[in-house]
Amino acid sequence: AQSVTQLDSQVPVFEEAPVELRCNYSSSVSVYLFWYVQYPNQGLQLLLKYLSGSTLVKGINGFEAEFNKSQTSFHLRKPSVHISDTAEYFCAVSDSGGGADGLTFGKGTHLIIQP
Amino acid sequence: GAGVSQSPRYKVAKRGQDVALRCDPISGHVSLFWYQQALGQGPEFLTYFQNEAQLDKSGLPSDRFFAERPEGSVSTLKIQRTQQEDSAVYLCASSESSVEQFFGPGTRLTVL
C-alpha cells in the first residue's frame, strides 16, 4: 500500500517570493512521483514527474521538484511565484513495477499568493 | 488534439436516483481511470480499464458503483440509488503510456 502526506493544507506567500510545498510518501515498492495543479472547477494538470534518473526534475510554469529517496520526499519549489500560481497542488505516487496503476494522491496544498 | 472530456459537467440528483457519468478519453489512449474527489480532499482511485477490460475495480466504494467501457473508448460510470455521501467530483483520466495520466475537467455530482 502507498500513502502520500502533504503536511501543509494552505501556504500563503507574497508575490515574487520563493515557495516550497512539501510532500512525503510511503511505499514498499519503487514508485513514480508526480505533482499536479488544479485550478478552480478544472481537472488536474501535470506539473512534473519523476520516473528515474536525475533526482531534480523541472516542470512547467517554472516549478521544479527534488526526489529524495532516503527521506522519501518529493518537495515542489518555485523561486518566484506569480498571482496566477494560486491553485491547489497535489502530490501523487504510483507503483513503478510495470503496468498501469492508479495514482495515490495527497490531500492537497492550497497555494495562496498575496499581492 | 482534444483532451479528455466529461459530461455532464454538473449533475444534481435526488437521493435514490440512478446517475450515469460519461468520459471521452484522448483518442488512442488504451488506459482509462476513474477517481472520486470529495470536497477539500485529493482524488481517490476508483477503477481502471485497459481497452475494454476492467483490470482493477478495487476502489469502487460499494456495489452501487459500476463502470464500463464496452468498445475500449468511451467509458460510463454509473451510480445506482445515489446517497448523499456520493456527492463529489468524479474525474476521468486516460493514458497512452500507462504512466502519465491526462485528466478531464470532472463531473460535479450533488445528491440532495
PDB file of C-alpha atoms in Angstrom:
ATOM      1  CA  ALA A   1       0.000   0.000   0.000  1.00  0.00           C
ATOM      2  CA  GLN A   2       1.119   3.528  -0.677  1.00  0.00           C
ATOM      3  CA  SER A   3       0.345   6.811   1.013  1.00  0.00           C
ATOM      4  CA  VAL A   4       1.161  10.466   0.424  1.00  0.00           C
ATOM      5  CA  THR A   5       1.358  13.157   3.070  1.00  0.00           C
ATOM      6  CA  GLN A   6       1.139  16.836   2.297  1.00  0.00           C
ATOM      7  CA  LEU A   7       1.660  18.416   5.678  1.00  0.00           C
ATOM      8  CA  ASP A   8       0.547  21.917   4.736  1.00  0.00           C
ATOM      9  CA  SER A   9      -3.099  22.354   3.817  1.00  0.00           C
ATOM     10  CA  GLN A  10      -2.526  26.031   2.991  1.00  0.00           C
ATOM     11  CA  VAL A  11       0.598  28.022   2.160  1.00  0.00           C
ATOM     12  CA  PRO A  12       0.306  31.816   1.906  1.00  0.00           C
ATOM     13  CA  VAL A  13       3.165  33.501   0.054  1.00  0.00           C
ATOM     14  CA  PHE A  14       3.776  37.010  -1.168  1.00  0.00           C
ATOM     15  CA  GLU A  15       4.050  37.560  -4.892  1.00  0.00           C
ATOM     16  CA  GLU A  16       7.608  37.162  -6.254  1.00  0.00           C
ATOM     17  CA  ALA A  17       8.706  35.286  -3.136  1.00  0.00           C
ATOM     18  CA  PRO A  18      10.001  31.689  -3.287  1.00  0.00           C
ATOM     19  CA  VAL A  19       7.817  28.794  -2.205  1.00  0.00           C
ATOM     20  CA  GLU A  20       8.230  25.158  -1.224  1.00  0.00           C
ATOM     21  CA  LEU A  21       5.320  22.729  -0.998  1.00  0.00           C
ATOM     22  CA  ARG A  22       6.176  19.618   0.963  1.00  0.00           C
ATOM     23  CA  CYS A  23       5.356  16.050   0.022  1.00  0.00           C
ATOM     24  CA  ASN A  24       6.344  12.815   1.764  1.00  0.00           C
ATOM     25  CA  TYR A  25       5.351   9.361   0.645  1.00  0.00           C
ATOM     26  CA  SER A  26       5.319   5.843   1.976  1.00  0.00           C
ATOM     27  CA  SER A  27       5.636   2.762  -0.192  1.00  0.00           C
ATOM     28  CA  SER A  28       7.004  -0.765  -0.009  1.00  0.00           C
ATOM     29  CA  VAL A  29       7.916  -0.734  -3.708  1.00  0.00           C
ATOM     30  CA  SER A  30       9.666   1.591  -6.120  1.00  0.00           C
ATOM     31  CA  VAL A  31       7.493   4.480  -7.179  1.00  0.00           C
ATOM     32  CA  TYR A  32       6.906   7.160  -9.733  1.00  0.00           C
ATOM     33  CA  LEU A  33       6.169  10.603  -8.315  1.00  0.00           C
ATOM     34  CA  PHE A  34       4.034  13.412  -9.681  1.00  0.00           C
ATOM     35  CA  TRP A  35       2.877  16.916  -8.898  1.00  0.00           C
ATOM     36  CA  TYR A  36      -0.449  18.092 -10.308  1.00  0.00           C
ATOM     37  CA  VAL A  37      -2.079  21.531 -10.164  1.00  0.00           C
ATOM     38  CA  GLN A  38      -5.826  22.088 -10.026  1.00  0.00           C
ATOM     39  CA  TYR A  39      -7.392  25.457 -10.777  1.00  0.00           C
ATOM     40  CA  PRO A  40     -10.966  26.119  -9.576  1.00  0.00           C
ATOM     41  CA  ASN A  41     -13.587  23.997 -11.362  1.00  0.00           C
ATOM     42  CA  GLN A  42     -10.978  22.362 -13.561  1.00  0.00           C
ATOM     43  CA  GLY A  43      -9.323  18.985 -13.786  1.00  0.00           C
ATOM     44  CA  LEU A  44      -5.774  18.190 -12.827  1.00  0.00           C
ATOM     45  CA  GLN A  45      -2.820  19.377 -14.911  1.00  0.00           C
ATOM     46  CA  LEU A  46       0.549  17.663 -14.656  1.00  0.00           C
ATOM     47  CA  LEU A  47       3.306  19.986 -13.443  1.00  0.00           C
ATOM     48  CA  LEU A  48       6.165  17.492 -13.405  1.00  0.00           C
ATOM     49  CA  LYS A  49       7.055  13.883 -12.830  1.00  0.00           C
ATOM     50  CA  TYR A  50       9.910  11.752 -11.548  1.00  0.00           C
ATOM     51  CA  LEU A  51      10.306   8.366 -13.211  1.00  0.00           C
ATOM     52  CA  SER A  52      14.035   7.676 -12.947  1.00  0.00           C
ATOM     53  CA  GLY A  53      17.406   9.333 -13.469  1.00  0.00           C
ATOM     54  CA  SER A  54      18.228  12.791 -12.185  1.00  0.00           C
ATOM     55  CA  THR A  55      16.601  13.488  -8.865  1.00  0.00           C
ATOM     56  CA  LEU A  56      15.970  17.123  -9.774  1.00  0.00           C
ATOM     57  CA  VAL A  57      13.123  17.430 -12.216  1.00  0.00           C
ATOM     58  CA  LYS A  58      11.901  20.561 -13.902  1.00  0.00           C
ATOM     59  CA  GLY A  59       8.318  21.135 -14.917  1.00  0.00           C
ATOM     60  CA  ILE A  60       6.046  23.699 -16.440  1.00  0.00           C
ATOM     61  CA  ASN A  61       5.493  27.239 -15.189  1.00  0.00           C
ATOM     62  CA  GLY A  62       8.929  27.425 -13.573  1.00  0.00           C
ATOM     63  CA  PHE A  63       8.314  24.684 -10.999  1.00  0.00           C
ATOM     64  CA  GLU A  64      10.859  22.050 -10.018  1.00  0.00           C
ATOM     65  CA  ALA A  65      10.976  19.209  -7.530  1.00  0.00           C
ATOM     66  CA  GLU A  66      13.670  17.065  -5.982  1.00  0.00           C
ATOM     67  CA  PHE A  67      13.296  13.374  -5.257  1.00  0.00           C
ATOM     68  CA  ASN A  68      14.986  12.335  -2.026  1.00  0.00           C
ATOM     69  CA  LYS A  69      14.823   8.580  -1.610  1.00  0.00           C
ATOM     70  CA  SER A  70      16.335   8.466   1.878  1.00  0.00           C
ATOM     71  CA  GLN A  71      13.824  10.966   3.183  1.00  0.00           C
ATOM     72  CA  THR A  72      11.002   9.646   0.968  1.00  0.00           C
ATOM     73  CA  SER A  73      10.250  13.198  -0.069  1.00  0.00           C
ATOM     74  CA  PHE A  74       9.398  14.988  -3.291  1.00  0.00           C
ATOM     75  CA  HIS A  75       9.088  18.668  -2.424  1.00  0.00           C
ATOM     76  CA  LEU A  76       7.923  21.183  -5.022  1.00  0.00           C
ATOM     77  CA  ARG A  77       9.660  24.554  -5.359  1.00  0.00           C
ATOM     78  CA  LYS A  78       9.410  27.754  -7.328  1.00  0.00           C
ATOM     79  CA  PRO A  79      11.918  30.598  -6.925  1.00  0.00           C
ATOM     80  CA  SER A  80       9.417  33.400  -7.591  1.00  0.00           C
ATOM     81  CA  VAL A  81       5.653  32.964  -7.545  1.00  0.00           C
ATOM     82  CA  HIS A  82       3.067  34.883  -9.509  1.00  0.00           C
ATOM     83  CA  ILE A  83      -0.529  35.650  -8.682  1.00  0.00           C
ATOM     84  CA  SER A  84      -1.569  33.158 -11.359  1.00  0.00           C
ATOM     85  CA  ASP A  85       0.034  30.333  -9.343  1.00  0.00           C
ATOM     86  CA  THR A  86      -2.851  30.490  -6.879  1.00  0.00           C
ATOM     87  CA  ALA A  87      -4.305  26.982  -7.045  1.00  0.00           C
ATOM     88  CA  GLU A  88      -4.497  23.605  -5.319  1.00  0.00           C
ATOM     89  CA  TYR A  89      -1.407  21.430  -5.677  1.00  0.00           C
ATOM     90  CA  PHE A  90      -1.459  17.658  -5.340  1.00  0.00           C
ATOM     91  CA  CYS A  91       1.426  15.268  -4.908  1.00  0.00           C
ATOM     92  CA  ALA A  92       0.816  11.737  -6.186  1.00  0.00           C
ATOM     93  CA  VAL A  93       2.593   8.393  -6.330  1.00  0.00           C
ATOM     94  CA  SER A  94       2.193   5.235  -8.391  1.00  0.00           C
ATOM     95  CA  ASP A  95       3.850   1.841  -8.442  1.00  0.00           C
ATOM     96  CA  SER A  96       6.735   1.747 -10.922  1.00  0.00           C
ATOM     97  CA  GLY A  97       6.668  -2.015 -11.190  1.00  0.00           C
ATOM     98  CA  GLY A  98       5.095  -2.067 -14.618  1.00  0.00           C
ATOM     99  CA  GLY A  99       1.597  -1.944 -15.911  1.00  0.00           C
ATOM    100  CA  ALA A 100      -0.844   0.858 -15.324  1.00  0.00           C
ATOM    101  CA  ASP A 101      -1.504   1.805 -11.767  1.00  0.00           C
ATOM    102  CA  GLY A 102      -3.973   4.151 -10.174  1.00  0.00           C
ATOM    103  CA  LEU A 103      -2.425   7.199  -8.601  1.00  0.00           C
ATOM    104  CA  THR A 104      -2.450   7.712  -4.838  1.00  0.00           C
ATOM    105  CA  PHE A 105      -2.852  11.393  -4.041  1.00  0.00           C
ATOM    106  CA  GLY A 106      -2.155  13.549  -1.036  1.00  0.00           C
ATOM    107  CA  LYS A 107      -4.881  15.785   0.350  1.00  0.00           C
ATOM    108  CA  GLY A 108      -3.524  18.813  -1.455  1.00  0.00           C
ATOM    109  CA  THR A 109      -1.942  22.144  -0.566  1.00  0.00           C
ATOM    110  CA  HIS A 110      -3.743  25.382  -1.344  1.00  0.00           C
ATOM    111  CA  LEU A 111      -1.167  27.912  -2.508  1.00  0.00           C
ATOM    112  CA  ILE A 112      -2.366  31.435  -1.813  1.00  0.00           C
ATOM    113  CA  ILE A 113      -0.422  34.245  -3.452  1.00  0.00           C
ATOM    114  CA  GLN A 114      -0.731  37.565  -1.690  1.00  0.00           C
ATOM    115  CA  PRO A 115      -0.038  40.772  -3.634  1.00  0.00           C
TER     116      PRO A 115
ATOM    117  CA  GLY B   1      -5.577  17.357 -30.177  1.00  0.00           C
ATOM    118  CA  ALA B   2      -8.609  17.265 -27.962  1.00  0.00           C
ATOM    119  CA  GLY B   3      -8.165  16.381 -24.336  1.00  0.00           C
ATOM    120  CA  VAL B   4     -10.269  14.204 -22.086  1.00  0.00           C
ATOM    121  CA  SER B   5     -13.872  15.338 -21.971  1.00  0.00           C
ATOM    122  CA  GLN B   6     -16.541  14.510 -19.428  1.00  0.00           C
ATOM    123  CA  SER B   7     -20.278  15.028 -19.392  1.00  0.00           C
ATOM    124  CA  PRO B   8     -22.306  16.331 -17.819  1.00  0.00           C
ATOM    125  CA  ARG B   9     -20.099  18.858 -16.042  1.00  0.00           C
ATOM    126  CA  TYR B  10     -22.665  19.227 -13.257  1.00  0.00           C
ATOM    127  CA  LYS B  11     -25.321  16.794 -12.118  1.00  0.00           C
ATOM    128  CA  VAL B  12     -27.884  17.201  -9.366  1.00  0.00           C
ATOM    129  CA  ALA B  13     -29.700  14.074  -8.299  1.00  0.00           C
ATOM    130  CA  LYS B  14     -32.270  13.314  -5.667  1.00  0.00           C
ATOM    131  CA  ARG B  15     -31.303  10.656  -3.196  1.00  0.00           C
ATOM    132  CA  GLY B  16     -32.199   7.258  -4.588  1.00  0.00           C
ATOM    133  CA  GLN B  17     -31.875   8.218  -8.258  1.00  0.00           C
ATOM    134  CA  ASP B  18     -29.507   6.498 -10.642  1.00  0.00           C
ATOM    135  CA  VAL B  19     -26.900   8.583 -12.491  1.00  0.00           C
ATOM    136  CA  ALA B  20     -24.566   7.952 -15.412  1.00  0.00           C
ATOM    137  CA  LEU B  21     -21.369   9.908 -15.960  1.00  0.00           C
ATOM    138  CA  ARG B  22     -19.581   9.833 -19.294  1.00  0.00           C
ATOM    139  CA  CYS B  23     -15.896  10.042 -20.142  1.00  0.00           C
ATOM    140  CA  ASP B  24     -14.391  10.502 -23.616  1.00  0.00           C
ATOM    141  CA  PRO B  25     -10.665   9.754 -23.407  1.00  0.00           C
ATOM    142  CA  ILE B  26      -7.955  11.067 -25.661  1.00  0.00           C
ATOM    143  CA  SER B  27      -8.109   9.175 -28.946  1.00  0.00           C
ATOM    144  CA  GLY B  28      -5.809   6.170 -28.927  1.00  0.00           C
ATOM    145  CA  HIS B  29      -5.297   6.039 -25.176  1.00  0.00           C
ATOM    146  CA  VAL B  30      -5.735   2.449 -24.058  1.00  0.00           C
ATOM    147  CA  SER B  31      -5.775   3.108 -20.312  1.00  0.00           C
ATOM    148  CA  LEU B  32      -8.657   4.845 -18.579  1.00  0.00           C
ATOM    149  CA  PHE B  33      -9.059   5.650 -14.889  1.00  0.00           C
ATOM    150  CA  TRP B  34     -11.891   6.950 -12.713  1.00  0.00           C
ATOM    151  CA  TYR B  35     -11.304   8.901  -9.500  1.00  0.00           C
ATOM    152  CA  GLN B  36     -13.609  10.373  -6.848  1.00  0.00           C
ATOM    153  CA  GLN B  37     -12.670  13.704  -5.285  1.00  0.00           C
ATOM    154  CA  ALA B  38     -14.602  14.704  -2.196  1.00  0.00           C
ATOM    155  CA  LEU B  39     -14.707  18.359  -1.213  1.00  0.00           C
ATOM    156  CA  GLY B  40     -11.361  19.510   0.142  1.00  0.00           C
ATOM    157  CA  GLN B  41      -9.687  16.165  -0.499  1.00  0.00           C
ATOM    158  CA  GLY B  42      -7.359  14.666  -3.045  1.00  0.00           C
ATOM    159  CA  PRO B  43      -8.726  12.360  -5.740  1.00  0.00           C
ATOM    160  CA  GLU B  44      -9.174   8.720  -4.792  1.00  0.00           C
ATOM    161  CA  PHE B  45      -8.816   5.875  -7.283  1.00  0.00           C
ATOM    162  CA  LEU B  46     -11.998   4.045  -8.209  1.00  0.00           C
ATOM    163  CA  THR B  47     -11.296   1.797 -11.173  1.00  0.00           C
ATOM    164  CA  TYR B  48      -9.028   1.178 -14.179  1.00  0.00           C
ATOM    165  CA  PHE B  49      -9.578  -0.104 -17.719  1.00  0.00           C
ATOM    166  CA  GLN B  50      -7.128  -1.306 -20.305  1.00  0.00           C
ATOM    167  CA  ASN B  51      -9.038  -1.153 -23.557  1.00  0.00           C
ATOM    168  CA  GLU B  52     -12.409  -2.738 -22.717  1.00  0.00           C
ATOM    169  CA  ALA B  53     -11.097  -4.860 -19.853  1.00  0.00           C
ATOM    170  CA  GLN B  54     -11.689  -3.634 -16.326  1.00  0.00           C
ATOM    171  CA  LEU B  55      -8.449  -4.711 -14.671  1.00  0.00           C
ATOM    172  CA  ASP B  56      -8.885  -3.094 -11.281  1.00  0.00           C
ATOM    173  CA  LYS B  57     -12.072  -2.073  -9.511  1.00  0.00           C
ATOM    174  CA  SER B  58     -10.719  -2.217  -6.005  1.00  0.00           C
ATOM    175  CA  GLY B  59     -11.538   1.441  -5.313  1.00  0.00           C
ATOM    176  CA  LEU B  60     -15.257   1.266  -6.042  1.00  0.00           C
ATOM    177  CA  PRO B  61     -16.862   2.087  -2.672  1.00  0.00           C
ATOM    178  CA  SER B  62     -19.890  -0.184  -2.978  1.00  0.00           C
ATOM    179  CA  ASP B  63     -21.788  -2.406  -5.352  1.00  0.00           C
ATOM    180  CA  ARG B  64     -23.913   0.607  -6.269  1.00  0.00           C
ATOM    181  CA  PHE B  65     -20.984   1.813  -8.365  1.00  0.00           C
ATOM    182  CA  PHE B  66     -20.483   0.263 -11.766  1.00  0.00           C
ATOM    183  CA  ALA B  67     -18.187   1.244 -14.655  1.00  0.00           C
ATOM    184  CA  GLU B  68     -17.975   0.039 -18.212  1.00  0.00           C
ATOM    185  CA  ARG B  69     -16.005   0.670 -21.378  1.00  0.00           C
ATOM    186  CA  PRO B  70     -17.592  -1.716 -23.872  1.00  0.00           C
ATOM    187  CA  GLU B  71     -15.673  -0.715 -27.012  1.00  0.00           C
ATOM    188  CA  GLY B  72     -12.440   0.344 -25.394  1.00  0.00           C
ATOM    189  CA  SER B  73     -13.047   4.033 -25.872  1.00  0.00           C
ATOM    190  CA  VAL B  74     -15.872   5.921 -24.123  1.00  0.00           C
ATOM    191  CA  SER B  75     -16.479   4.926 -20.521  1.00  0.00           C
ATOM    192  CA  THR B  76     -19.508   5.342 -18.291  1.00  0.00           C
ATOM    193  CA  LEU B  77     -19.545   5.387 -14.514  1.00  0.00           C
ATOM    194  CA  LYS B  78     -22.956   4.519 -13.152  1.00  0.00           C
ATOM    195  CA  ILE B  79     -24.103   5.047  -9.612  1.00  0.00           C
ATOM    196  CA  GLN B  80     -27.312   3.375  -8.548  1.00  0.00           C
ATOM    197  CA  ARG B  81     -29.589   4.576  -5.739  1.00  0.00           C
ATOM    198  CA  THR B  82     -27.425   7.635  -5.063  1.00  0.00           C
ATOM    199  CA  GLN B  83     -26.804   8.693  -1.489  1.00  0.00           C
ATOM    200  CA  GLN B  84     -25.632  11.987  -0.074  1.00  0.00           C
ATOM    201  CA  GLU B  85     -22.144  10.650   0.572  1.00  0.00           C
ATOM    202  CA  ASP B  86     -21.789  10.097  -3.181  1.00  0.00           C
ATOM    203  CA  SER B  87     -21.620  13.878  -3.657  1.00  0.00           C
ATOM    204  CA  ALA B  88     -18.185  14.576  -5.100  1.00  0.00           C
ATOM    205  CA  VAL B  89     -16.330  15.455  -8.275  1.00  0.00           C
ATOM    206  CA  TYR B  90     -15.756  12.421 -10.463  1.00  0.00           C
ATOM    207  CA  LEU B  91     -12.593  12.662 -12.521  1.00  0.00           C
ATOM    208  CA  CYS B  92     -11.671  10.597 -15.528  1.00  0.00           C
ATOM    209  CA  ALA B  93      -8.106  10.225 -16.806  1.00  0.00           C
ATOM    210  CA  SER B  94      -6.626   8.484 -19.808  1.00  0.00           C
ATOM    211  CA  SER B  95      -3.110   7.360 -20.572  1.00  0.00           C
ATOM    212  CA  GLU B  96      -1.117   6.130 -23.535  1.00  0.00           C
ATOM    213  CA  SER B  97       1.994   5.108 -21.654  1.00  0.00           C
ATOM    214  CA  SER B  98       0.272   3.839 -18.528  1.00  0.00           C
ATOM    215  CA  VAL B  99       2.447   6.268 -16.574  1.00  0.00           C
ATOM    216  CA  GLU B 100       1.356   9.810 -17.350  1.00  0.00           C
ATOM    217  CA  GLN B 101      -2.366  10.337 -16.895  1.00  0.00           C
ATOM    218  CA  PHE B 102      -4.309  13.156 -18.537  1.00  0.00           C
ATOM    219  CA  PHE B 103      -7.355  14.323 -16.617  1.00  0.00           C
ATOM    220  CA  GLY B 104     -10.709  15.592 -17.748  1.00  0.00           C
ATOM    221  CA  PRO B 105     -12.487  18.555 -16.113  1.00  0.00           C
ATOM    222  CA  GLY B 106     -14.619  16.304 -13.940  1.00  0.00           C
ATOM    223  CA  THR B 107     -18.323  15.931 -13.230  1.00  0.00           C
ATOM    224  CA  ARG B 108     -19.578  17.536 -10.042  1.00  0.00           C
ATOM    225  CA  LEU B 109     -22.320  15.353  -8.583  1.00  0.00           C
ATOM    226  CA  THR B 110     -24.581  16.776  -5.904  1.00  0.00           C
ATOM    227  CA  VAL B 111     -27.042  14.418  -4.243  1.00  0.00           C
ATOM    228  CA  LEU B 112     -29.871  16.137  -2.407  1.00  0.00           C
TER     229      LEU B 112
END
